[in-house]
Coordinates of C-alpha atoms and ligand atoms in Angstrom, one line a residue:
X1 CA -30.8 -46.3 153.9
X2 CA -31.5 -42.6 153.7
X3 CA -34.8 -40.7 153.7
X4 CA -34.6 -40.0 150.0
X5 CA -34.7 -43.6 149.2
X6 CA -38.0 -44.2 151.0
X7 CA -39.8 -41.5 149.1
X8 CA -38.3 -41.5 145.6
X9 CA -38.8 -44.0 142.8
X10 CA -36.8 -47.2 143.4
X11 CA -34.1 -47.7 141.0
X12 CA -32.2 -50.8 140.1
X13 CA -29.6 -51.6 137.5
X14 CA -27.7 -54.2 135.5
X15 CA -24.1 -53.4 135.0
X16 CA -22.4 -56.0 132.7
X17 CA -18.8 -55.8 131.8
X18 CA -18.5 -56.3 128.0
X19 CA -15.9 -59.0 128.2
X20 CA -18.0 -61.4 126.1
X21 CA -21.6 -62.3 125.3
X22 CA -24.2 -62.8 128.0
X23 CA -24.4 -66.4 129.5
X24 CA -26.6 -68.1 131.8
X25 CA -24.7 -66.7 134.9
X26 CA -25.1 -63.2 133.7
X27 CA -28.7 -63.7 132.9
X28 CA -29.4 -64.5 136.6
X29 CA -28.2 -61.1 137.8
X30 CA -30.1 -59.4 134.9
X31 CA -33.3 -61.2 135.8
X32 CA -33.0 -60.7 139.5
X33 CA -32.2 -57.0 139.3
X34 CA -35.0 -56.5 136.8
X35 CA -37.7 -58.3 138.8
X36 CA -36.5 -56.6 142.1
X37 CA -36.9 -53.2 140.5
X38 CA -40.1 -53.7 138.5
X39 CA -41.8 -55.4 141.4
X40 CA -41.3 -52.2 143.3
X41 CA -42.7 -50.2 140.4
X42 CA -39.2 -49.0 140.0
X43 CA -36.9 -48.1 137.2
X44 CA -34.3 -50.4 135.8
X45 CA -31.1 -49.0 134.2
X46 CA -28.4 -50.6 132.2
X47 CA -24.8 -49.5 132.6
X48 CA -22.0 -50.9 130.5
X49 CA -18.9 -51.2 132.6
X50 CA -16.3 -50.9 130.0
X51 CA -13.5 -49.4 131.9
X52 CA -11.1 -52.3 131.6
X53 CA -10.3 -51.9 128.0
X54 CA -7.7 -54.7 127.8
X55 CA -10.3 -57.2 129.0
X56 CA -13.0 -56.2 126.5
X57 CA -14.3 -58.1 123.5
X58 CA -15.0 -55.8 120.6
X59 CA -18.8 -55.7 119.9
X60 CA -19.7 -57.2 123.2
X61 CA -21.6 -54.2 124.5
X62 CA -23.9 -54.0 121.6
X63 CA -24.3 -57.8 121.6
X64 CA -25.3 -57.7 125.3
X65 CA -27.9 -55.0 124.6
X66 CA -29.3 -56.9 121.8
X67 CA -29.5 -60.0 123.8
X68 CA -31.2 -58.2 126.6
X69 CA -33.8 -57.1 124.1
X70 CA -34.3 -60.4 122.7
X71 CA -35.1 -61.7 126.2
X72 CA -37.7 -58.9 126.6
X73 CA -35.9 -56.7 129.0
X74 CA -36.9 -53.0 128.8
X75 CA -34.6 -50.5 130.3
X76 CA -35.3 -46.9 131.3
X77 CA -33.3 -44.0 129.9
X78 CA -30.0 -44.1 128.0
X79 CA -27.5 -46.8 128.6
X80 CA -24.5 -45.4 130.5
X81 CA -20.9 -46.2 129.3
X82 CA -18.2 -46.0 132.0
X83 CA -15.6 -45.4 129.3
X84 CA -17.0 -41.9 128.8
X85 CA -17.0 -40.9 132.5
X86 CA -13.4 -40.4 133.4
X87 CA -14.1 -36.8 134.4
X88 CA -16.5 -37.9 137.2
X89 CA -14.1 -40.5 138.5
X90 CA -11.4 -38.0 138.6
X91 CA -13.6 -35.5 140.5
X92 CA -14.3 -38.2 143.1
X93 CA -10.5 -38.9 143.4
X94 CA -10.0 -35.3 143.9
X95 CA -12.5 -35.2 146.7
X96 CA -10.9 -38.2 148.5
X97 CA -7.5 -36.5 148.1
X98 CA -8.9 -33.3 149.6
X99 CA -9.9 -35.4 152.6
X100 CA -6.4 -36.9 152.9
X101 CA -7.5 -40.4 152.1
X102 CA -5.7 -40.9 148.9
X103 CA -2.0 -41.7 148.4
X104 CA 0.3 -42.7 145.6
X105 CA 1.8 -46.2 145.7
X106 CA 5.0 -47.1 144.0
X107 CA 5.1 -50.8 144.8
X108 CA 5.3 -53.4 142.1
X109 CA 3.2 -56.5 142.1
X110 CA 6.2 -58.6 143.2
X111 CA 7.1 -56.3 146.1
X112 CA 3.4 -56.6 147.4
X113 CA 3.4 -60.4 146.9
X114 CA 6.6 -60.7 148.8
X115 CA 5.4 -58.8 151.9
X116 CA 1.6 -59.0 152.0
X117 CA -0.7 -61.3 153.9
X118 CA -3.8 -63.0 152.5
X119 CA -7.1 -61.5 153.1
X120 CA -10.7 -62.1 152.1
X121 CA -10.2 -61.1 148.4
X122 CA -6.6 -61.6 147.6
X123 CA -3.5 -59.9 149.1
X124 CA -3.8 -57.4 151.9
X125 CA -1.6 -54.4 150.9
X126 CA 1.0 -54.1 153.7
X127 CA 0.8 -50.2 153.7
X128 CA 4.3 -49.7 152.4
X129 CA 3.6 -46.3 150.7
X130 CA 1.1 -45.1 153.3
X131 CA 3.4 -42.5 154.7
X132 CA 5.0 -41.4 151.4
X133 CA 6.9 -43.0 148.6
X134 CA 10.4 -44.2 149.5
X135 CA 13.1 -42.3 147.6
X136 CA 13.6 -43.5 144.1
X137 CA 10.0 -44.7 143.8
X138 CA 7.5 -43.2 141.3
X139 CA 3.8 -43.2 141.8
X140 CA 2.3 -46.1 139.9
X141 CA -1.2 -46.5 141.4
X142 CA -3.4 -44.5 143.8
X143 CA -4.7 -46.1 146.9
X144 CA -7.3 -45.3 149.5
X145 CA -6.4 -45.3 153.2
X146 CA -8.8 -47.6 154.9
X147 CA -9.4 -48.0 158.7
X148 CA -10.2 -50.5 161.3
X149 CA -13.8 -49.5 161.8
X150 CA -16.0 -52.5 161.2
X151 CA -18.3 -52.1 158.1
X152 CA -21.4 -54.1 158.2
X153 CA -24.6 -54.2 156.2
X154 CA -27.7 -56.3 155.8
X155 CA -28.0 -58.1 152.5
X156 CA -31.6 -59.1 151.6
X157 CA -30.5 -62.7 150.7
X158 CA -27.1 -63.2 152.4
X159 CA -27.9 -61.6 155.7
X160 CA -25.5 -59.7 157.8
X161 CA -22.2 -59.1 156.3
X162 CA -19.2 -57.5 158.0
X163 CA -15.7 -56.7 157.2
X164 CA -12.8 -54.8 158.9
X165 CA -11.1 -53.2 155.8
X166 CA -7.7 -52.7 157.3
X167 CA -7.5 -56.4 158.3
X168 CA -9.5 -58.2 155.5
X169 CA -8.7 -56.1 152.4
X170 CA -6.1 -53.4 153.0
X171 CA -5.7 -50.0 151.4
X172 CA -7.2 -50.7 147.9
X173 CA -6.5 -49.2 144.5
X174 CA -8.7 -46.6 143.0
X175 CA -6.5 -45.7 140.0
X176 CA -4.4 -48.4 138.6
X177 CA -0.8 -48.4 137.4
X178 CA -2.1 -48.5 133.8
X179 CA -4.0 -45.3 134.4
X180 CA -7.5 -46.9 134.5
X181 CA -9.9 -46.1 137.2
X182 CA -10.7 -49.1 139.4
X183 CA -14.1 -50.8 139.3
X184 CA -14.6 -50.1 143.1
X185 CA -14.5 -46.4 142.5
X186 CA -16.4 -46.3 139.2
X187 CA -19.3 -48.3 140.5
X188 CA -19.7 -46.2 143.6
X189 CA -19.7 -43.0 141.6
X190 CA -22.1 -44.2 139.0
X191 CA -24.6 -45.8 141.4
X192 CA -24.7 -42.5 143.2
X193 CA -25.0 -40.4 140.1
X194 CA -27.7 -42.6 138.6
X195 CA -29.6 -42.6 141.9
X196 CA -29.6 -46.4 142.3
X197 CA -31.5 -47.4 145.4
X198 CA -31.4 -51.2 145.1
X199 CA -28.3 -53.1 143.9
X200 CA -29.0 -56.6 142.9
X201 CA -26.0 -58.6 141.6
X202 CA -24.1 -61.8 141.9
X203 CA -22.7 -62.9 145.3
X204 CA -19.2 -62.9 143.8
X205 CA -19.4 -59.1 144.5
X206 CA -20.5 -59.5 148.2
X207 CA -16.9 -59.1 149.4
X208 CA -16.5 -55.9 147.4
X209 CA -19.6 -54.3 149.1
X210 CA -17.9 -53.1 152.2
X211 CA -15.3 -51.3 150.1
X212 CA -18.0 -49.6 148.2
X213 CA -19.8 -48.6 151.5
X214 CA -16.5 -47.2 152.7
X215 CA -16.2 -45.1 149.6
X216 CA -19.8 -44.0 149.8
X217 CA -19.2 -42.7 153.3
X218 CA -16.0 -41.1 152.4
X219 CA -17.6 -39.3 149.5
X220 CA -20.8 -38.3 151.4
X221 CA -23.0 -40.6 149.3
X222 CA -26.0 -42.5 150.3
X223 CA -25.8 -46.3 150.7
X224 CA -28.3 -48.3 148.6
X225 CA -30.0 -51.6 149.6
X226 CA -28.1 -54.7 148.7
X227 CA -29.3 -58.1 147.4
X228 CA -26.6 -60.6 146.3
X229 CA -27.9 -63.6 144.4
X230 CA -26.0 -66.9 144.4
X231 CA -23.9 -67.3 141.3
X232 CA -24.1 -70.3 139.0
X233 CA -21.1 -72.6 139.4
X234 CA -20.0 -75.4 137.2
X235 CA -19.2 -79.0 138.5
X236 CA -15.7 -77.8 139.5
X237 CA -17.2 -75.1 141.7
X238 CA -16.1 -72.2 139.4
X239 CA -18.4 -69.4 138.7
X240 CA -19.8 -69.5 135.2
X241 CA -17.9 -66.8 133.2
X242 CA -16.1 -66.3 130.0
X243 CA -13.0 -67.6 131.7
X244 CA -14.6 -70.9 132.7
X245 CA -16.0 -71.1 129.0
X246 CA -19.6 -70.6 129.8
X247 CA -21.8 -71.0 126.7
X248 CA -23.2 -67.7 125.4
X249 CA -26.9 -67.5 125.4
X250 CA -28.3 -68.2 122.0
X251 CA -31.8 -66.6 122.3
X252 CA -33.4 -69.7 120.5
X253 CA -35.6 -70.5 123.5
X254 CA -35.9 -67.3 125.6
X255 CA -38.7 -68.6 127.6
X256 CA -36.8 -71.8 128.6
X257 CA -33.7 -69.8 129.6
X258 CA -35.7 -67.4 131.7
X259 CA -37.6 -70.3 133.3
X260 CA -34.3 -71.9 134.2
X261 CA -33.2 -68.6 135.9
X262 CA -36.5 -68.5 137.8
X263 CA -35.9 -72.1 138.9
X264 CA -32.3 -71.3 139.8
X265 CA -33.6 -68.5 142.0
X266 CA -36.2 -70.9 143.5
X267 CA -39.2 -68.9 142.3
X268 CA -41.1 -72.3 141.6
X269 CA -42.1 -71.4 138.0
X270 CA -44.9 -73.8 136.9
X271 CA -43.8 -76.1 134.1
X272 CA -46.7 -75.0 131.9
X273 CA -45.0 -71.7 131.6
X274 CA -42.5 -73.3 129.2
X275 CA -45.3 -73.4 126.5
X276 CA -45.8 -69.7 126.7
X277 CA -43.8 -66.8 125.1
X278 CA -41.4 -64.8 127.2
X279 CA -43.8 -61.9 127.7
X280 CA -46.2 -64.1 129.5
X281 CA -43.4 -65.6 131.5
X282 CA -42.3 -62.1 132.6
X283 CA -45.8 -61.3 133.6
X284 CA -45.9 -64.3 135.8
X285 CA -42.5 -63.7 137.3
X286 CA -43.3 -60.2 138.2
X287 CA -46.5 -61.2 140.0
X288 CA -44.8 -64.0 141.8
X289 CA -41.4 -62.5 142.6
X290 CA -40.3 -63.8 146.1
X291 CA -36.9 -62.6 147.0
X292 CA -37.3 -64.4 150.3
X293 CA -37.2 -67.7 148.4
X294 CA -33.7 -67.1 147.0
X295 CA -31.3 -69.5 148.7
X296 CA -28.9 -67.9 151.2
X297 CA -25.9 -69.3 149.3
X298 CA -23.0 -67.7 147.5
X299 CA -23.0 -70.2 144.6
X300 CA -25.2 -73.0 143.3
X301 CA -23.9 -75.6 141.0
X302 CA -25.8 -75.9 137.7
Ligands
LIG401 N1 -19.6 -55.1 136.0 C1 -19.6 -56.1 137.0 C2 -19.6 -57.5 136.5 O1 -20.0 -57.7 135.3 C3 -20.8 -55.9 137.9 C4 -20.8 -54.8 138.8 C5 -21.8 -54.6 139.7 O2 -23.0 -55.1 139.5 O3 -21.7 -53.9 140.8 O4 -19.3 -58.4 137.1

């Protein structure tokens, strides 16, 4: 935490990827980030993370925004679209390159799979191209050189989290072989440029946070506060997502859906709230927001 954060307006954000309509799982992150920001009299921003064009569903971004409105969310300022921000990501890459932290990688997926070990979040890149491309290899992706300094942070729900990037993750990609900037870079640049002080999101991103803190340090950015809420999982233990065929929210009973999110987050919403409109429910939720009651779990089956 830096000084600026204790004096300025708190700022939170919701940053959906427009791969499909909002579902119960995404509503949890939206509600938690909203209540966390508003309960601090802070601002709440919406950012559409539409970098990964191949994974997008046409029309999903406007559908998500419309759904947020139907549920009574009110965001501050303009919605930011990552697809329009390549120049900023390129600048950040340039800075990292100047610091000697960036290098081109010519390895194919297969070459990596054949030689890598398993880490916390997939394969640990074995560092093949760290000291230069082998003859005959072309740059495919751009990676950042990580180190063996432990990175730890305090998460408001999940407690102390630590990683050693060289051991747990490896040198990770910032610009992909298909030319797209990686989520890890874009999210760090945007959170800094938008002045986000409080990041509230699903615990599926907990293991990404040390990478993001590493990038913040390398770029001279401040590190925000973090709160990772449990994700909703199905009976098979899979996170609710488009891939696991989570049902889109239908906005027919917004109060009920929001009530269910509050119950999921163990905010103990009274049953009588179900008879009210969502504006009333929001008022209650804001007055009774208790982040300390959120279970210290990465996933909860719904
Ligand atoms: N766009 C990411 C997602 O939808 C969230 C990124 C974040 O909150 O940092 O999973």
